[in-house]
CSV table of C-alpha atoms in Angstrom, one decimal:
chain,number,residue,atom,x,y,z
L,1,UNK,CA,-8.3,25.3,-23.2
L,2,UNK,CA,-10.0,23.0,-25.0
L,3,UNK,CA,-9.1,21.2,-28.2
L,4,UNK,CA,-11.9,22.6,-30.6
L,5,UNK,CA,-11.1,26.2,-28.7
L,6,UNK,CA,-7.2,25.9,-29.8
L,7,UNK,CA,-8.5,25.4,-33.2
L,8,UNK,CA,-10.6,28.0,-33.5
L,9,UNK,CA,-7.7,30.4,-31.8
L,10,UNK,CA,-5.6,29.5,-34.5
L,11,UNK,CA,-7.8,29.7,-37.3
L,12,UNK,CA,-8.4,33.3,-36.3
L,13,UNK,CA,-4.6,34.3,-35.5
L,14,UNK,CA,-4.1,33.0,-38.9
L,15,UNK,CA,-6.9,34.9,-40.7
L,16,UNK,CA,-5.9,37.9,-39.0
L,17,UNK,CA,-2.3,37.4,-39.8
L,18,UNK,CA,-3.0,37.4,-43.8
L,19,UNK,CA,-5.5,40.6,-43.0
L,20,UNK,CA,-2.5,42.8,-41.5
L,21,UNK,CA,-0.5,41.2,-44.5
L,22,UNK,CA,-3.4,42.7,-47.2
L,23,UNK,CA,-3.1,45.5,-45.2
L,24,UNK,CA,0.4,46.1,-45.6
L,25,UNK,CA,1.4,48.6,-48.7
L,26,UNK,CA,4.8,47.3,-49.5
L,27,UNK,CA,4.9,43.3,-50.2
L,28,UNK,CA,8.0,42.7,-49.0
L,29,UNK,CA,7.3,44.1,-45.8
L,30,UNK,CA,3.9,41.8,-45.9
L,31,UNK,CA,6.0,39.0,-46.3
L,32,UNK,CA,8.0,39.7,-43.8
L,33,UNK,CA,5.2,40.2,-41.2
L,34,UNK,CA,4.3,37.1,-42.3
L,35,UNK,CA,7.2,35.1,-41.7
L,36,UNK,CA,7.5,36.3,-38.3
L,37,UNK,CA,3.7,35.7,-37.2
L,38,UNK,CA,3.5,32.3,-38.7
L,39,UNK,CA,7.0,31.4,-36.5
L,40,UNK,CA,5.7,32.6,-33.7
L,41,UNK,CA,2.3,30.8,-34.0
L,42,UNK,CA,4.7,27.5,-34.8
L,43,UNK,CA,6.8,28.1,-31.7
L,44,UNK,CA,4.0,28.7,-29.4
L,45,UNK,CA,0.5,27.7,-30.0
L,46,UNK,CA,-0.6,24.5,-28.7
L,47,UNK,CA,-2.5,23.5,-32.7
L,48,UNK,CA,1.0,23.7,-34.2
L,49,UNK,CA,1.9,21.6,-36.6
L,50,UNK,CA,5.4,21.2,-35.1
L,51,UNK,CA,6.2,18.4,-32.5
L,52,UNK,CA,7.3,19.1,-29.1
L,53,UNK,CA,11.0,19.7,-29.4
L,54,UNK,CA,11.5,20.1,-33.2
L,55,UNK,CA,14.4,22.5,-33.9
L,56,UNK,CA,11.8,24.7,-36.1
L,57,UNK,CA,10.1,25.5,-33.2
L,58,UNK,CA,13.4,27.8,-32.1
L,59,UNK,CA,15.0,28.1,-35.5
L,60,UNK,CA,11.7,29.0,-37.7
L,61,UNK,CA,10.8,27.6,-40.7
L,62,UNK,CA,13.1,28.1,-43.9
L,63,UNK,CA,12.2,30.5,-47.0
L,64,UNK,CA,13.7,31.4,-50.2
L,65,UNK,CA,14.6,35.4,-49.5
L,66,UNK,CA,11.5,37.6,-51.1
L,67,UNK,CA,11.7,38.2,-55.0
L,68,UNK,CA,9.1,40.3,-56.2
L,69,UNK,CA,8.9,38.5,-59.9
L,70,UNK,CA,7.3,35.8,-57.9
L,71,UNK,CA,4.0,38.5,-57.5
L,72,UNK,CA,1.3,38.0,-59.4
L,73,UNK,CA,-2.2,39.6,-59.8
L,74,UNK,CA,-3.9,37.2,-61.8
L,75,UNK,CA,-7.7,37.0,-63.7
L,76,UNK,CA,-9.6,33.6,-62.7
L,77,UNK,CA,-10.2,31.9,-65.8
L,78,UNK,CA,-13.0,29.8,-66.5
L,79,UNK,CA,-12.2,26.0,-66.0
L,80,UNK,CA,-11.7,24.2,-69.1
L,81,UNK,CA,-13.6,21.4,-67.9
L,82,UNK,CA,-15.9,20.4,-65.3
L,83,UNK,CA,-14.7,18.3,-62.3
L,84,UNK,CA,-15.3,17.3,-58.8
L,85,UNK,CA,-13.5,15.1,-56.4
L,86,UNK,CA,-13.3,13.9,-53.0
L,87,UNK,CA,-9.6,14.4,-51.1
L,88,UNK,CA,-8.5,12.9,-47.9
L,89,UNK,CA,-7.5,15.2,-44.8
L,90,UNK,CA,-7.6,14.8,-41.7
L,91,UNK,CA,-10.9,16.2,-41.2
L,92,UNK,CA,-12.1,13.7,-43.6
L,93,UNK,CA,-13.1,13.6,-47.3
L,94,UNK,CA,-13.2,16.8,-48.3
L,95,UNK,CA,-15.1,17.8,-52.0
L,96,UNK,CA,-13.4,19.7,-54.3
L,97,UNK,CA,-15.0,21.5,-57.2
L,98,UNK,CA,-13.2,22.8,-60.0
L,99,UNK,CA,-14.1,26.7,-60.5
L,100,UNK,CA,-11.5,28.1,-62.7
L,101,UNK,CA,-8.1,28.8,-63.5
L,102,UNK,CA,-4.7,31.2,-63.0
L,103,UNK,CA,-2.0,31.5,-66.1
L,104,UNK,CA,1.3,31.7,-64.2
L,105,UNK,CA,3.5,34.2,-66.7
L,106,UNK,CA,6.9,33.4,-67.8
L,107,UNK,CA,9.2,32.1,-66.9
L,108,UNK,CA,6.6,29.2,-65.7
L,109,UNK,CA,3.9,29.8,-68.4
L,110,UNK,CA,1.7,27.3,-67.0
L,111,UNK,CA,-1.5,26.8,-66.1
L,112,UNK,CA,-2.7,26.4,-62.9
L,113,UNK,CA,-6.2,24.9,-61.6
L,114,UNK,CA,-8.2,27.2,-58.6
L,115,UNK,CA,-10.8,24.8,-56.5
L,116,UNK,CA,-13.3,25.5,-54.3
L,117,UNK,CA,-12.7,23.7,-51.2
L,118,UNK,CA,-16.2,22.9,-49.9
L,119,UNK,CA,-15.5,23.0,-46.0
L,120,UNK,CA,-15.8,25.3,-43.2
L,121,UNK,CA,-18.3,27.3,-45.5
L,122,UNK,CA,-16.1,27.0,-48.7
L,123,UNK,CA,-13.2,28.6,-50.0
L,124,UNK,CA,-10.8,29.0,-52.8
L,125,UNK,CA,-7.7,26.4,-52.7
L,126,UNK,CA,-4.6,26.7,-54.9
L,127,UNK,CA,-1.8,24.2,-54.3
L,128,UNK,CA,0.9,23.7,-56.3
L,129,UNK,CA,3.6,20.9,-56.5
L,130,UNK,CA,6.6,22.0,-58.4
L,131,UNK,CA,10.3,20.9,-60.0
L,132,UNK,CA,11.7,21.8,-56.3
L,133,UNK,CA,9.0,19.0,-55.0
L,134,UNK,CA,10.8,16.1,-53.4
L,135,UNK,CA,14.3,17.7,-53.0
L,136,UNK,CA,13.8,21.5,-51.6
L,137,UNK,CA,10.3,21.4,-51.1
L,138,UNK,CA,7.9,18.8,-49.4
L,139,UNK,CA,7.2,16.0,-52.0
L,140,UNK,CA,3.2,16.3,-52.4
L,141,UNK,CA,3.8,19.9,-52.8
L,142,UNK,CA,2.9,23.7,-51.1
L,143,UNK,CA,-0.1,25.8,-50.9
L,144,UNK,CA,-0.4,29.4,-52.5
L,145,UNK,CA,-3.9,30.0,-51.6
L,146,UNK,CA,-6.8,28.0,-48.8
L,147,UNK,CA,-9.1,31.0,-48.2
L,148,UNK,CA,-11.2,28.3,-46.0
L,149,UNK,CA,-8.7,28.9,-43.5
L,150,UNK,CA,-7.7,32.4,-44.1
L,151,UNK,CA,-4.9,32.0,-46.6
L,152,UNK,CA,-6.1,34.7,-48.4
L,153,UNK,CA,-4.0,37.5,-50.4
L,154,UNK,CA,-6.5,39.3,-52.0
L,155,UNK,CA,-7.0,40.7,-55.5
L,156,UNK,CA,-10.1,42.1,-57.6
L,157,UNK,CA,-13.3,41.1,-58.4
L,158,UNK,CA,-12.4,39.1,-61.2
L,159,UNK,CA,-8.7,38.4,-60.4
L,160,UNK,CA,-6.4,37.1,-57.2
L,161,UNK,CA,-3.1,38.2,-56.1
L,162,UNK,CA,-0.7,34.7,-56.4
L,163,UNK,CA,2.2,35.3,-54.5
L,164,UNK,CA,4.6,32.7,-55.0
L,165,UNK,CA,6.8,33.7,-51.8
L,166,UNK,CA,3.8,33.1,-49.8
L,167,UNK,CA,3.7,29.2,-50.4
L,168,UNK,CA,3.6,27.1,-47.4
L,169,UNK,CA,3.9,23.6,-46.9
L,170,UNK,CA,1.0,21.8,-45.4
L,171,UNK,CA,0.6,20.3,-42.0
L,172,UNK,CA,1.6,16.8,-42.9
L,173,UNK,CA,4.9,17.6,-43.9
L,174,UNK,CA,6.1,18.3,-40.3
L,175,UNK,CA,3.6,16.2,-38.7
L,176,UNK,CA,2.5,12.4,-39.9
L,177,UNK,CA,-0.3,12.8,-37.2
L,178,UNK,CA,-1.9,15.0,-40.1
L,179,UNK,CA,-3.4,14.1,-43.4
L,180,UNK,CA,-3.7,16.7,-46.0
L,181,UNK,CA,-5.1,17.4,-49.3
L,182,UNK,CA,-1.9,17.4,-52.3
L,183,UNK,CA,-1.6,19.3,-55.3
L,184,UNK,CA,-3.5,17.0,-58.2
L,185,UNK,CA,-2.2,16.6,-61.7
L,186,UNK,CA,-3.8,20.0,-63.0
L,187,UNK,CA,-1.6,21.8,-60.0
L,188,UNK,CA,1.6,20.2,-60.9
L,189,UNK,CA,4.3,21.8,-63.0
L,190,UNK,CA,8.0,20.9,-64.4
L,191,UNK,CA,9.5,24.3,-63.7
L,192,UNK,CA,11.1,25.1,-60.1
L,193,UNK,CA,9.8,27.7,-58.0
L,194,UNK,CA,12.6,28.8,-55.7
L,195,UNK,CA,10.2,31.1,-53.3
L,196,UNK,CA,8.7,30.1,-50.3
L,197,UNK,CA,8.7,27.9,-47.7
L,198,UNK,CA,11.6,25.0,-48.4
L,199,UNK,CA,13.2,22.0,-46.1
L,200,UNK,CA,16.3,23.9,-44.9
């Protein structure tokens, strides 16, 4: 198969993966669908992240167990600002355009920038780098949302459904072959999140 056709394997697999998980009534259960495709798609398919022979490959990746606090069906706020800017990634620069914002409740109460990711057609990207960055989480931080790729939970016309037990660590963090685009200053909070994907 054919670089380009691996890539366009896994994009679907993974699109279809967060579909069965929208599907799914119970968000535990989701998450837990989740887990086991996205290990699956890391142990076997030739676009993972994971080197040959890393020990994730037969151990899967690590999570914080499922907490439902960490749910959140949020409105997109307008953006307080206007802002635009240009991130590295390994399929180049890629523009980002600032198109509103999420209020995390309490206990983060913090605000949270939402960007439109203008590649592969566009899409809504949330990262997030928070106060586990560095020591439990990969140091430039996770991803909640990248609907360019199909990381896509859902929600309302006017709102999204944040999941914090959903966030995932980018590429680069298993792979230095990989360059990817980090959580800026407006996606960066004090407070720990302790859902998700971790380091061990």
């Amino acid at each position: 198969m054919s670089t380009q056709l691996e890539l366009v394997s896994w994009r679907r697999l993974v699109s279809e993966l967060y579909a069965a998980v929208r599907a799914e009534d119970d968000p535990q259960a989701g998450h837990a669908l989740w887990r086991r495709g996205r290990d699956e798609l890391f142990r076997t398919h030739p676009q993972s992240p994971l080197p040959p022979g890393d020990p994730l490959r037969t151990s899967g990746v690590p999570y914080w167990p499922y907490d439902a606090a960490w749910r959140f069906e949020l409105p997109l706020l307008p953006a307080e600002r206007e802002e635009s800017r240009s991130v590295p990634s390994t399929d180049g620069m890629i523009p980002l355009t600032l198109v509103g914002r999420v209020r995390l409740p309490g206990p983060l109460d913090a605000e949270i920038d939402v960007w439109w990711l203008q590649q592969y057609g566009g899409g809504l990207f949330l990262p997030l780098r928070d106060g586990t960055a560095g020591t439990s989480t990969y140091g430039g931080g996770r991803y909640a949302l990248d609907t360019a790729k199909g990381a896509d939970l859902g929600g309302g016309a006017d709102s999204l459904v944040v999941d914090l037990n959903f966030l995932y660590h980018p590429s680069c963090r298993y792979n230095h072959a990989w360059q990817c685009p980090l959580a800026p200053a407006g996606n960066t909070i004090r407070a720990p999140v302790a859902a998700g994907e971790r380091m061990m």
